[in-house]
Short mmCIF file of C-alpha atoms in Angstrom, two decimals:
data_model
loop_
_atom_site.label_atom_id
_atom_site.label_comp_id
_atom_site.label_asym_id
_atom_site.label_seq_id
_atom_site.Cartn_x
_atom_site.Cartn_y
_atom_site.Cartn_z
CA ALA W 1 0.00 0.00 0.00
CA ILE W 2 2.82 2.41 0.87
CA GLU W 3 4.72 1.51 -2.30
CA ILE W 4 1.62 2.14 -4.43
CA LYS W 5 1.19 5.58 -2.85
CA LYS W 6 4.83 6.40 -3.62
CA LEU W 7 4.36 5.34 -7.25
CA ILE W 8 1.18 7.40 -7.58
CA GLY W 9 3.01 10.41 -6.16
CA LYS W 10 5.82 10.01 -8.71
CA VAL W 11 3.40 9.58 -11.62
CA GLU W 12 1.64 12.81 -10.69
CA GLN W 13 4.96 14.62 -11.12
CA LYS W 14 5.79 15.81 -14.61
CA GLY W 15 7.80 13.43 -16.78
CA TYR W 16 7.15 10.15 -14.97
CA THR W 17 5.04 7.24 -16.15
CA LEU W 18 4.28 3.66 -15.12
CA VAL W 19 5.34 1.01 -17.62
CA PRO W 20 4.08 -2.61 -17.54
CA LEU W 21 7.13 -4.89 -17.49
CA ASN W 22 5.55 -8.31 -17.11
CA LEU W 23 1.96 -9.58 -17.30
CA HIS W 24 1.03 -13.11 -16.25
CA PHE W 25 -1.78 -15.21 -14.77
CA SER W 26 -1.54 -16.77 -11.33
CA LYS W 27 -4.38 -18.85 -9.85
CA GLY W 28 -7.02 -17.10 -11.93
CA ASN W 29 -5.66 -13.61 -11.24
CA VAL W 30 -3.74 -11.36 -13.57
CA LYS W 31 -0.49 -10.07 -12.12
CA CYS W 32 1.34 -7.10 -13.58
CA GLU W 33 4.88 -6.07 -12.77
CA ILE W 34 5.28 -2.34 -13.26
CA GLY W 35 8.22 -0.01 -13.44
CA LEU W 36 8.59 3.73 -13.02
CA ALA W 37 10.16 5.45 -16.02
CA ARG W 38 11.13 8.98 -16.94
CA GLY W 39 10.58 10.29 -20.45
CA LYS W 40 13.39 11.47 -22.69
CA LYS W 41 14.34 15.13 -22.81
CA GLN W 42 13.89 16.96 -26.11
CA HIS W 43 17.63 17.03 -26.90
CA ASP W 44 17.85 13.27 -26.23
CA LYS W 45 15.00 12.67 -28.68
CA ARG W 46 16.77 14.73 -31.33
CA ALA W 47 20.02 12.82 -30.80
CA ALA W 48 18.22 9.46 -31.07
CA THR W 49 16.48 10.54 -34.29
CA LYS W 50 19.76 11.79 -35.77
CA GLU W 51 21.49 8.49 -34.91
CA ARG W 52 18.64 6.45 -36.43
CA GLU W 53 18.71 8.50 -39.65
CA TRP W 54 22.49 8.07 -39.89
CA GLU W 55 22.13 4.28 -39.59
CA VAL W 56 19.61 4.31 -42.46
CA GLN W 57 21.92 6.50 -44.55
CA LYS W 58 24.89 4.17 -43.92
CA GLY W 59 22.77 1.25 -45.13
CA ARG W 60 21.91 3.13 -48.31
CA ILE W 61 25.56 3.99 -48.93
CA ALA W 62 26.58 0.36 -48.39
CA ARG W 63 23.96 -0.78 -50.92
CA GLY W 64 25.03 1.88 -53.39
CA ASP W 65 21.58 3.49 -53.39
CA LEU W 66 22.64 7.13 -53.07
CA ASN W 67 19.54 8.69 -54.71
CA ALA W 68 17.06 7.59 -52.04
#
């Protein structure tokens, strides 16, 4: 009960969310393991997008498809 209140308090703060990690059945009940996660900052999102686009570009260069 105390742990749930702590999680609810964190989720009410900006930038936190609960993420289901594991979902399974046990004796007719559904059990869900949850984790507390913080979202990415805007500059982290930009860096991840830039890295992903570079990986795609490298693949195109390796295939010789430079016009795409």
